[in-house]
mmCIF file of C-alpha atoms and ligand atoms in Angstrom:
data_model
loop_
_atom_site.group_PDB
_atom_site.id
_atom_site.type_symbol
_atom_site.label_atom_id
_atom_site.label_comp_id
_atom_site.label_asym_id
_atom_site.label_seq_id
_atom_site.Cartn_x
_atom_site.Cartn_y
_atom_site.Cartn_z
ATOM 1 C CA MET G 114 -2.801 -7.736 11.191
ATOM 2 C CA ILE G 115 -3.293 -4.354 12.834
ATOM 3 C CA THR G 116 -6.145 -1.762 12.341
ATOM 4 C CA ALA G 117 -5.519 1.641 13.749
ATOM 5 C CA ILE G 118 -8.134 4.368 14.409
ATOM 6 C CA ALA G 119 -6.302 7.666 13.512
ATOM 7 C CA GLY G 120 -6.793 11.315 13.339
ATOM 8 C CA GLY G 121 -4.066 13.868 11.804
ATOM 9 C CA VAL G 122 -0.677 14.359 13.322
ATOM 10 C CA GLY G 123 -0.731 12.191 16.335
ATOM 11 C CA GLY G 124 -2.273 9.379 14.364
ATOM 12 C CA SER G 125 0.326 9.649 11.551
ATOM 13 C CA ARG G 126 3.246 9.470 14.099
ATOM 14 C CA MET G 127 1.798 6.316 15.754
ATOM 15 C CA LEU G 128 1.116 4.716 12.354
ATOM 16 C CA ARG G 129 4.583 5.552 11.171
ATOM 17 C CA ALA G 130 5.980 4.039 14.426
ATOM 18 C CA LEU G 131 3.884 0.895 13.966
ATOM 19 C CA THR G 132 4.914 0.532 10.409
ATOM 20 C CA GLY G 133 8.412 0.855 11.493
ATOM 21 C CA VAL G 134 8.305 -2.382 13.647
ATOM 22 C CA VAL G 135 5.572 -4.458 11.710
ATOM 23 C CA PRO G 136 5.502 -4.810 7.764
ATOM 24 C CA PRO G 137 3.412 -1.849 6.589
ATOM 25 C CA GLU G 138 1.108 -3.880 4.459
ATOM 26 C CA ARG G 139 -0.038 -5.604 7.699
ATOM 27 C CA VAL G 140 -1.386 -2.273 8.860
ATOM 28 C CA THR G 141 -4.742 -0.779 7.911
ATOM 29 C CA ALA G 142 -5.474 3.110 9.049
ATOM 30 C CA VAL G 143 -9.001 4.085 9.459
ATOM 31 C CA VAL G 144 -8.865 7.731 9.288
ATOM 32 C CA ASN G 145 -11.257 10.676 10.392
ATOM 33 C CA THR G 146 -12.734 12.581 7.578
ATOM 34 C CA GLY G 147 -14.798 14.962 9.825
ATOM 35 C CA ASP G 148 -12.130 17.611 9.209
ATOM 36 C CA ASP G 149 -12.612 17.477 5.434
ATOM 37 C CA VAL G 150 -13.382 20.962 4.049
ATOM 38 C CA VAL G 151 -14.246 22.330 0.653
ATOM 39 C CA LEU G 152 -12.269 25.434 -0.207
ATOM 40 C CA HIS G 153 -12.047 27.181 -3.455
ATOM 41 C CA GLY G 154 -13.966 24.380 -4.882
ATOM 42 C CA LEU G 155 -11.281 21.788 -3.631
ATOM 43 C CA HIS G 156 -12.061 18.793 -1.479
ATOM 44 C CA VAL G 157 -9.256 18.845 1.114
ATOM 45 C CA SER G 158 -8.894 15.777 3.348
ATOM 46 C CA PRO G 159 -6.378 16.948 6.079
ATOM 47 C CA ASP G 160 -6.339 13.786 8.120
ATOM 48 C CA LEU G 161 -6.171 11.391 5.276
ATOM 49 C CA ASP G 162 -3.186 13.496 3.635
ATOM 50 C CA THR G 163 -1.424 13.874 6.612
ATOM 51 C CA VAL G 164 -1.490 10.207 7.183
ATOM 52 C CA VAL G 165 -0.385 9.327 3.512
ATOM 53 C CA TYR G 166 2.337 12.097 3.421
ATOM 54 C CA THR G 167 3.738 10.844 6.668
ATOM 55 C CA LEU G 168 3.909 7.308 5.779
ATOM 56 C CA GLY G 169 5.089 8.253 2.283
ATOM 57 C CA GLY G 170 7.975 10.247 3.862
ATOM 58 C CA ALA G 171 6.558 13.546 2.088
ATOM 59 C CA ALA G 172 5.299 15.385 5.281
ATOM 60 C CA ASN G 173 6.408 18.785 6.457
ATOM 61 C CA PRO G 174 8.375 17.726 9.505
ATOM 62 C CA GLU G 175 7.831 21.048 11.216
ATOM 63 C CA THR G 176 4.107 21.355 11.036
ATOM 64 C CA GLY G 177 3.344 17.791 10.716
ATOM 65 C CA TRP G 178 0.746 18.519 8.103
ATOM 66 C CA GLY G 179 1.356 19.563 4.529
ATOM 67 C CA ARG G 180 4.239 18.808 2.332
ATOM 68 C CA ALA G 181 8.029 19.060 2.900
ATOM 69 C CA GLY G 182 9.757 21.448 0.845
ATOM 70 C CA GLU G 183 6.521 23.223 0.051
ATOM 71 C CA THR G 184 6.240 26.627 -1.760
ATOM 72 C CA TRP G 185 3.243 28.987 -1.329
ATOM 73 C CA GLU G 186 3.006 30.861 -4.708
ATOM 74 C CA ALA G 187 -0.589 30.206 -5.335
ATOM 75 C CA MET G 188 -1.443 31.145 -1.692
ATOM 76 C CA GLY G 189 0.584 34.350 -2.232
ATOM 77 C CA GLU G 190 -1.585 35.226 -5.254
ATOM 78 C CA LEU G 191 -4.799 34.390 -3.459
ATOM 79 C CA ARG G 192 -3.673 36.687 -0.563
ATOM 80 C CA ALA G 193 -2.953 39.533 -2.738
ATOM 81 C CA LEU G 194 -6.219 39.305 -4.756
ATOM 82 C CA SER G 195 -8.435 38.898 -1.729
ATOM 83 C CA ALA G 196 -6.523 41.220 0.696
ATOM 84 C CA GLY G 197 -6.064 38.046 2.818
ATOM 85 C CA ARG G 198 -9.829 37.213 3.127
ATOM 86 C CA LEU G 199 -9.720 33.870 1.133
ATOM 87 C CA ALA G 200 -6.107 32.745 2.298
ATOM 88 C CA TRP G 201 -6.859 31.746 6.019
ATOM 89 C CA PHE G 202 -6.389 28.203 5.279
ATOM 90 C CA ASN G 203 -2.825 27.299 3.912
ATOM 91 C CA LEU G 204 -2.608 25.349 0.848
ATOM 92 C CA GLY G 205 0.709 24.943 -0.501
ATOM 93 C CA ASP G 206 1.608 24.491 -4.216
ATOM 94 C CA ARG G 207 2.470 20.797 -3.906
ATOM 95 C CA ASP G 208 -0.333 20.084 -1.623
ATOM 96 C CA LEU G 209 -2.803 21.796 -4.045
ATOM 97 C CA GLY G 210 -1.820 19.071 -6.533
ATOM 98 C CA THR G 211 -3.272 16.512 -4.373
ATOM 99 C CA HIS G 212 -6.666 18.459 -3.826
ATOM 100 C CA LEU G 213 -6.943 19.089 -7.589
ATOM 101 C CA TYR G 214 -6.530 15.367 -8.206
ATOM 102 C CA ARG G 215 -8.908 14.230 -5.391
ATOM 103 C CA THR G 216 -11.606 16.798 -6.539
ATOM 104 C CA SER G 217 -11.348 15.849 -10.083
ATOM 105 C CA ARG G 218 -11.547 12.125 -9.280
ATOM 106 C CA LEU G 219 -14.534 12.592 -6.983
ATOM 107 C CA GLY G 220 -16.165 14.605 -9.675
ATOM 108 C CA GLU G 221 -15.710 11.668 -12.091
ATOM 109 C CA GLY G 222 -17.701 9.482 -9.632
ATOM 110 C CA ALA G 223 -14.652 7.704 -7.697
ATOM 111 C CA GLY G 224 -15.307 7.328 -4.058
ATOM 112 C CA LEU G 225 -13.059 8.781 -1.479
ATOM 113 C CA SER G 226 -11.624 5.432 -0.477
ATOM 114 C CA GLU G 227 -10.640 4.527 -4.166
ATOM 115 C CA VAL G 228 -8.996 8.015 -4.562
ATOM 116 C CA THR G 229 -7.226 7.804 -1.250
ATOM 117 C CA ALA G 230 -5.788 4.403 -2.357
ATOM 118 C CA GLU G 231 -4.544 6.170 -5.629
ATOM 119 C CA ILE G 232 -2.792 8.934 -3.639
ATOM 120 C CA ALA G 233 -1.306 6.396 -1.305
ATOM 121 C CA ARG G 234 0.023 4.445 -4.389
ATOM 122 C CA ARG G 235 1.699 7.607 -5.691
ATOM 123 C CA TRP G 236 3.711 7.767 -2.548
ATOM 124 C CA GLY G 237 4.486 4.001 -2.352
ATOM 125 C CA VAL G 238 2.443 3.611 0.854
ATOM 126 C CA THR G 239 1.574 0.060 1.379
ATOM 127 C CA THR G 240 -0.405 0.531 4.536
ATOM 128 C CA ARG G 241 -3.932 0.417 3.706
ATOM 129 C CA VAL G 242 -5.340 3.854 4.197
ATOM 130 C CA LEU G 243 -9.213 4.100 4.459
ATOM 131 C CA PRO G 244 -11.276 6.990 5.132
ATOM 132 C CA MET G 245 -13.824 6.176 7.993
ATOM 133 C CA SER G 246 -16.480 6.714 5.154
ATOM 134 C CA ASP G 247 -16.992 7.670 1.660
ATOM 135 C CA ASP G 248 -20.019 9.619 2.611
ATOM 136 C CA ARG G 249 -19.840 13.221 3.778
ATOM 137 C CA VAL G 250 -19.500 13.741 7.559
ATOM 138 C CA GLU G 251 -18.860 17.178 8.771
ATOM 139 C CA THR G 252 -17.439 18.100 12.236
ATOM 140 C CA ARG G 253 -19.248 21.345 13.337
ATOM 141 C CA VAL G 254 -18.205 23.325 16.449
ATOM 142 C CA GLY G 255 -20.675 24.992 18.526
ATOM 143 C CA LEU G 256 -19.065 28.253 20.146
ATOM 144 C CA ALA G 257 -19.977 29.928 23.433
ATOM 145 C CA GLY G 258 -22.584 32.378 22.429
ATOM 146 C CA GLY G 259 -24.389 30.105 20.042
ATOM 147 C CA ARG G 260 -22.408 30.421 16.761
ATOM 148 C CA GLU G 261 -21.629 27.258 14.870
ATOM 149 C CA VAL G 262 -18.572 26.859 12.740
ATOM 150 C CA GLY G 263 -16.980 24.098 10.605
ATOM 151 C CA PHE G 264 -13.989 22.394 12.196
ATOM 152 C CA GLN G 265 -11.361 23.988 10.046
ATOM 153 C CA GLU G 266 -12.748 27.658 10.705
ATOM 154 C CA TYR G 267 -12.599 26.728 14.570
ATOM 155 C CA PHE G 268 -9.144 25.016 14.408
ATOM 156 C CA VAL G 269 -7.100 27.352 11.800
ATOM 157 C CA GLY G 270 -9.482 30.345 11.216
ATOM 158 C CA LEU G 271 -9.951 30.905 15.018
ATOM 159 C CA ARG G 272 -6.765 29.169 16.003
ATOM 160 C CA HIS G 273 -8.891 27.064 18.364
ATOM 161 C CA GLU G 274 -8.643 30.018 20.776
ATOM 162 C CA VAL G 275 -12.490 30.381 21.576
ATOM 163 C CA GLU G 276 -14.615 28.414 23.898
ATOM 164 C CA VAL G 277 -16.510 25.381 22.561
ATOM 165 C CA GLU G 278 -20.062 24.270 23.863
ATOM 166 C CA GLN G 279 -20.863 21.590 21.731
ATOM 167 C CA VAL G 280 -19.291 19.274 18.906
ATOM 168 C CA ARG G 281 -21.482 17.303 16.310
ATOM 169 C CA PHE G 282 -20.879 15.384 13.374
ATOM 170 C CA ASP G 283 -23.156 16.569 10.493
ATOM 171 C CA GLY G 284 -24.415 13.662 8.283
ATOM 172 C CA VAL G 285 -22.963 10.995 10.417
ATOM 173 C CA GLU G 286 -26.235 9.133 10.821
ATOM 174 C CA ALA G 287 -26.540 8.500 7.262
ATOM 175 C CA ALA G 288 -22.932 7.805 6.723
ATOM 176 C CA ARG G 289 -21.837 4.196 5.945
ATOM 177 C CA PRO G 290 -18.326 2.908 6.741
ATOM 178 C CA ALA G 291 -16.080 2.901 3.780
ATOM 179 C CA PRO G 292 -15.472 -0.294 1.911
ATOM 180 C CA GLY G 293 -13.140 -2.610 4.063
ATOM 181 C CA VAL G 294 -13.534 -0.701 7.215
ATOM 182 C CA LEU G 295 -15.769 -3.148 9.236
ATOM 183 C CA GLU G 296 -13.665 -6.101 7.950
ATOM 184 C CA ALA G 297 -10.423 -4.545 8.736
ATOM 185 C CA ILE G 298 -11.552 -4.052 12.526
ATOM 186 C CA ALA G 299 -13.302 -7.502 12.706
ATOM 187 C CA GLY G 300 -10.027 -9.371 11.361
ATOM 188 C CA ALA G 301 -7.413 -7.592 13.133
ATOM 189 C CA ASP G 302 -5.235 -9.157 15.764
ATOM 190 C CA LEU G 303 -4.926 -5.762 17.305
ATOM 191 C CA VAL G 304 -6.952 -2.566 17.046
ATOM 192 C CA VAL G 305 -4.776 0.530 17.970
ATOM 193 C CA VAL G 306 -6.555 3.797 19.094
ATOM 194 C CA CYS G 307 -3.904 6.202 18.159
ATOM 195 C CA PRO G 308 -3.055 9.248 20.431
ATOM 196 C CA SER G 309 -5.557 11.536 18.563
ATOM 197 C CA ASN G 310 -7.889 14.159 19.846
ATOM 198 C CA PRO G 311 -10.721 12.110 21.595
ATOM 199 C CA VAL G 312 -13.313 14.729 20.663
ATOM 200 C CA VAL G 313 -12.768 15.595 17.109
ATOM 201 C CA SER G 314 -10.492 12.965 15.864
ATOM 202 C CA VAL G 315 -11.427 9.570 17.420
ATOM 203 C CA ALA G 316 -15.103 10.361 18.167
ATOM 204 C CA PRO G 317 -16.080 10.911 14.507
ATOM 205 C CA VAL G 318 -14.756 7.671 13.465
ATOM 206 C CA LEU G 319 -16.546 5.686 16.069
ATOM 207 C CA ALA G 320 -19.684 7.762 15.545
ATOM 208 C CA VAL G 321 -19.962 6.270 11.830
ATOM 209 C CA PRO G 322 -22.875 3.671 12.305
ATOM 210 C CA GLY G 323 -21.364 0.344 12.854
ATOM 211 C CA VAL G 324 -17.855 1.235 13.411
ATOM 212 C CA GLY G 325 -18.119 1.971 17.182
ATOM 213 C CA ASP G 326 -19.863 -1.290 17.739
ATOM 214 C CA ALA G 327 -17.283 -3.295 15.465
ATOM 215 C CA VAL G 328 -14.454 -1.673 17.767
ATOM 216 C CA ALA G 329 -16.342 -2.547 20.981
ATOM 217 C CA ASP G 330 -16.810 -6.096 19.838
ATOM 218 C CA ARG G 331 -12.976 -6.341 19.798
ATOM 219 C CA ARG G 332 -12.533 -4.511 23.218
ATOM 220 C CA GLU G 333 -10.237 -7.097 24.567
ATOM 221 C CA ARG G 334 -7.926 -6.630 21.505
ATOM 222 C CA VAL G 335 -8.229 -2.883 21.499
ATOM 223 C CA VAL G 336 -5.300 -0.862 22.959
ATOM 224 C CA ALA G 337 -5.310 2.876 23.150
ATOM 225 C CA VAL G 338 -2.545 5.485 23.694
ATOM 226 C CA SER G 339 -3.496 8.408 25.790
ATOM 227 C CA PRO G 340 -3.287 11.789 23.819
ATOM 228 C CA ILE G 341 -3.111 13.511 27.216
ATOM 229 C CA VAL G 342 0.046 13.626 29.154
ATOM 230 C CA ALA G 343 0.266 15.305 32.604
ATOM 231 C CA GLY G 344 -3.006 16.906 32.020
ATOM 232 C CA ALA G 345 -2.123 18.528 28.723
ATOM 233 C CA ALA G 346 -2.415 17.643 25.008
ATOM 234 C CA LEU G 347 0.932 16.989 23.269
ATOM 235 C CA ARG G 348 -0.539 19.277 20.657
ATOM 236 C CA GLY G 349 -3.716 20.970 19.684
ATOM 237 C CA PRO G 350 -6.715 21.695 21.749
ATOM 238 C CA ALA G 351 -7.635 18.244 23.082
ATOM 239 C CA ASP G 352 -7.174 19.231 26.713
ATOM 240 C CA ARG G 353 -9.340 22.295 26.435
ATOM 241 C CA LEU G 354 -11.869 20.463 24.351
ATOM 242 C CA LEU G 355 -12.253 17.759 26.960
ATOM 243 C CA THR G 356 -12.758 20.150 29.800
ATOM 244 C CA GLU G 357 -15.233 22.398 27.899
ATOM 245 C CA LEU G 358 -17.400 19.525 27.119
ATOM 246 C CA GLY G 359 -17.539 18.206 30.782
ATOM 247 C CA ASN G 360 -14.693 15.717 30.858
ATOM 248 C CA GLU G 361 -11.424 15.638 32.854
ATOM 249 C CA ALA G 362 -8.372 16.499 30.758
ATOM 250 C CA SER G 363 -6.259 13.694 32.042
ATOM 251 C CA ALA G 364 -5.442 10.104 31.236
ATOM 252 C CA VAL G 365 -8.282 9.097 33.681
ATOM 253 C CA GLY G 366 -10.613 11.300 31.678
ATOM 254 C CA VAL G 367 -9.595 9.613 28.441
ATOM 255 C CA ALA G 368 -10.005 6.091 30.140
ATOM 256 C CA ARG G 369 -13.631 7.133 31.094
ATOM 257 C CA LEU G 370 -14.423 7.937 27.499
ATOM 258 C CA TRP G 371 -12.681 5.145 25.777
ATOM 259 C CA ALA G 372 -13.443 2.278 28.450
ATOM 260 C CA PRO G 373 -16.582 1.147 26.621
ATOM 261 C CA PHE G 374 -14.692 0.141 23.458
ATOM 262 C CA ALA G 375 -10.929 -0.364 24.388
ATOM 263 C CA GLY G 376 -9.550 -2.652 27.000
ATOM 264 C CA THR G 377 -6.231 -1.238 27.414
ATOM 265 C CA LEU G 378 -4.760 2.353 27.879
ATOM 266 C CA VAL G 379 -1.264 3.201 27.509
ATOM 267 C CA VAL G 380 -0.297 6.281 29.631
ATOM 268 C CA ASP G 381 2.860 8.089 29.836
ATOM 269 C CA VAL G 382 5.336 7.612 32.739
ATOM 270 C CA ALA G 383 4.563 10.982 33.876
ATOM 271 C CA ASP G 384 1.032 9.724 34.628
ATOM 272 C CA ALA G 385 2.012 6.461 36.458
ATOM 273 C CA GLY G 386 0.353 7.670 39.598
ATOM 274 C CA LEU G 387 -2.940 7.639 37.742
ATOM 275 C CA ALA G 388 -2.698 3.900 36.719
ATOM 276 C CA ALA G 389 -5.198 2.853 39.725
ATOM 277 C CA GLU G 390 -7.765 5.452 38.504
ATOM 278 C CA VAL G 391 -7.553 4.354 34.914
ATOM 279 C CA GLU G 392 -7.932 0.867 36.000
ATOM 280 C CA ALA G 393 -10.964 2.072 38.132
ATOM 281 C CA ALA G 394 -12.495 3.550 35.096
ATOM 282 C CA GLY G 395 -12.439 0.071 33.534
ATOM 283 C CA MET G 396 -9.363 0.036 31.308
ATOM 284 C CA ARG G 397 -6.219 -2.136 32.029
ATOM 285 C CA CYS G 398 -3.418 0.502 32.235
ATOM 286 C CA VAL G 399 -0.005 0.074 30.862
ATOM 287 C CA VAL G 400 2.607 2.830 31.922
ATOM 288 C CA ALA G 401 5.309 3.594 29.456
ATOM 289 C CA PRO G 402 7.235 6.532 27.716
ATOM 290 C CA SER G 403 4.503 7.507 25.172
ATOM 291 C CA ILE G 404 5.936 10.843 23.752
ATOM 292 C CA MET G 405 7.111 10.016 20.226
ATOM 293 C CA SER G 406 9.910 12.563 20.338
ATOM 294 C CA GLY G 407 12.326 10.756 17.767
ATOM 295 C CA PRO G 408 12.507 7.506 15.955
ATOM 296 C CA ALA G 409 13.853 5.317 19.018
ATOM 297 C CA GLU G 410 11.077 6.617 21.310
ATOM 298 C CA SER G 411 8.420 6.016 18.632
ATOM 299 C CA ALA G 412 9.690 2.389 17.908
ATOM 300 C CA ALA G 413 9.821 1.778 21.704
ATOM 301 C CA LEU G 414 6.081 2.817 22.032
ATOM 302 C CA ALA G 415 5.025 0.805 18.933
ATOM 303 C CA ARG G 416 6.622 -2.248 20.666
ATOM 304 C CA VAL G 417 4.759 -1.450 23.922
ATOM 305 C CA VAL G 418 1.416 -1.309 22.038
ATOM 306 C CA LEU G 419 2.253 -4.470 20.127
ATOM 307 C CA ALA G 420 3.306 -6.355 23.346
ATOM 308 C CA THR G 421 -0.334 -5.861 24.665
ATOM 309 C CA ALA G 422 -1.664 -8.226 21.929
ATOM 310 C CA SER G 423 0.443 -11.220 23.162
HETATM 311 N N1 LIG C 118 -3.343 23.683 10.101
HETATM 312 C C1 LIG C 118 -3.030 24.934 10.541
HETATM 313 O O1 LIG C 118 -2.790 25.107 11.875
HETATM 314 N N2 LIG C 118 -3.044 25.842 9.541
HETATM 315 C C2 LIG C 118 -3.289 25.783 8.437
HETATM 316 O O2 LIG C 118 -3.211 26.728 7.457
HETATM 317 C C3 LIG C 118 -3.506 24.349 7.840
HETATM 318 C C4 LIG C 118 -3.570 24.112 6.506
HETATM 319 C C5 LIG C 118 -3.627 22.776 6.291
HETATM 320 C C6 LIG C 118 -3.750 22.363 4.713
HETATM 321 C C7 LIG C 118 -3.755 20.984 4.300
HETATM 322 C C8 LIG C 118 -3.791 19.994 5.233
HETATM 323 O O3 LIG C 118 -3.752 18.713 4.894
HETATM 324 C C9 LIG C 118 -3.924 20.543 6.656
HETATM 325 C C10 LIG C 118 -3.742 21.698 7.064
HETATM 326 N N3 LIG C 118 -3.650 22.048 8.366
HETATM 327 C C11 LIG C 118 -3.439 23.231 8.749
HETATM 328 C C12 LIG C 118 -3.805 20.972 9.408
HETATM 329 C C13 LIG C 118 -5.305 20.655 9.728
HETATM 330 O O4 LIG C 118 -6.157 21.685 9.913
HETATM 331 C C14 LIG C 118 -5.288 19.908 11.103
HETATM 332 O O5 LIG C 118 -4.077 19.102 11.177
HETATM 333 C C15 LIG C 118 -6.233 18.840 11.173
HETATM 334 O O6 LIG C 118 -7.572 18.990 10.492
HETATM 335 C C16 LIG C 118 -6.519 18.390 12.658
HETATM 336 O O7 LIG C 118 -6.281 16.958 12.518
#
């Protein structure tokens, strides 16, 4: 049994790789919901949707998020009506169906984990996809100059082109792990920390009371994949966020952050020269090609990750 801690696109690709080499029903994904946002009255859970669409073969292959074969009629109307003001976050027509469904079910009193299981079933996803919590946790980004914005306003609205001074997870102190999360971590043969953004994807999951400790309790069975290769994030602002918040944007910087709860770090061959420093930071270092550029490369990385368990 494998439990993976995952954010959006990087997490989804690691999960797709893992479920390609082990039966998908043996994998549980614990997914970040700090990126969730309410827009136009709709509850949008980008990372959960990215994971489910990816595992269900329905994800947009170019962006990694949203649906393949998407159309944008509703957004076009919204853009025209609001002179663009309300159309900064792109919700495709097909994707909107998911948000309408989630919002309706939450309104009926269902929990986010229950609704997520329903959406996963619609896509034939047999991997268990769990939100980190059914409770509201909101990643808030403090910008240089003092203004604080929601995560999606930073990531999409401001195209993460602004300097960040602080990140906090509003509501996390009172959040409870979603049903099944702690059991999935405690009962796993292997816990995988996906190559997701350490600051805004992995950290919120571990900040849910009980989750970080549950992972740390399994430290010798926890293998992480560095999302930083040769000093740069494969996608998104992870490298800049690490630096802006006082960490090193390198596999070594990742090791220093993750050593308290993960025993092993897989770093890319481009970072082979950093292995000794990763080990000095307290993690066993495995050097392997880690860029999931295609199905063969992804499967090879999944096998490397699985081999650390034996
Ligand atoms: N990312 C963008 O860069 N621009 C968008 O307009 C956008 C819309 C969007 C809609 C639904 C969804 O599930 C994801 C979406 N994303 C978009 C991706 C999302 O902002 C990020 O992938 C994650 O929150 C970071 O993990």
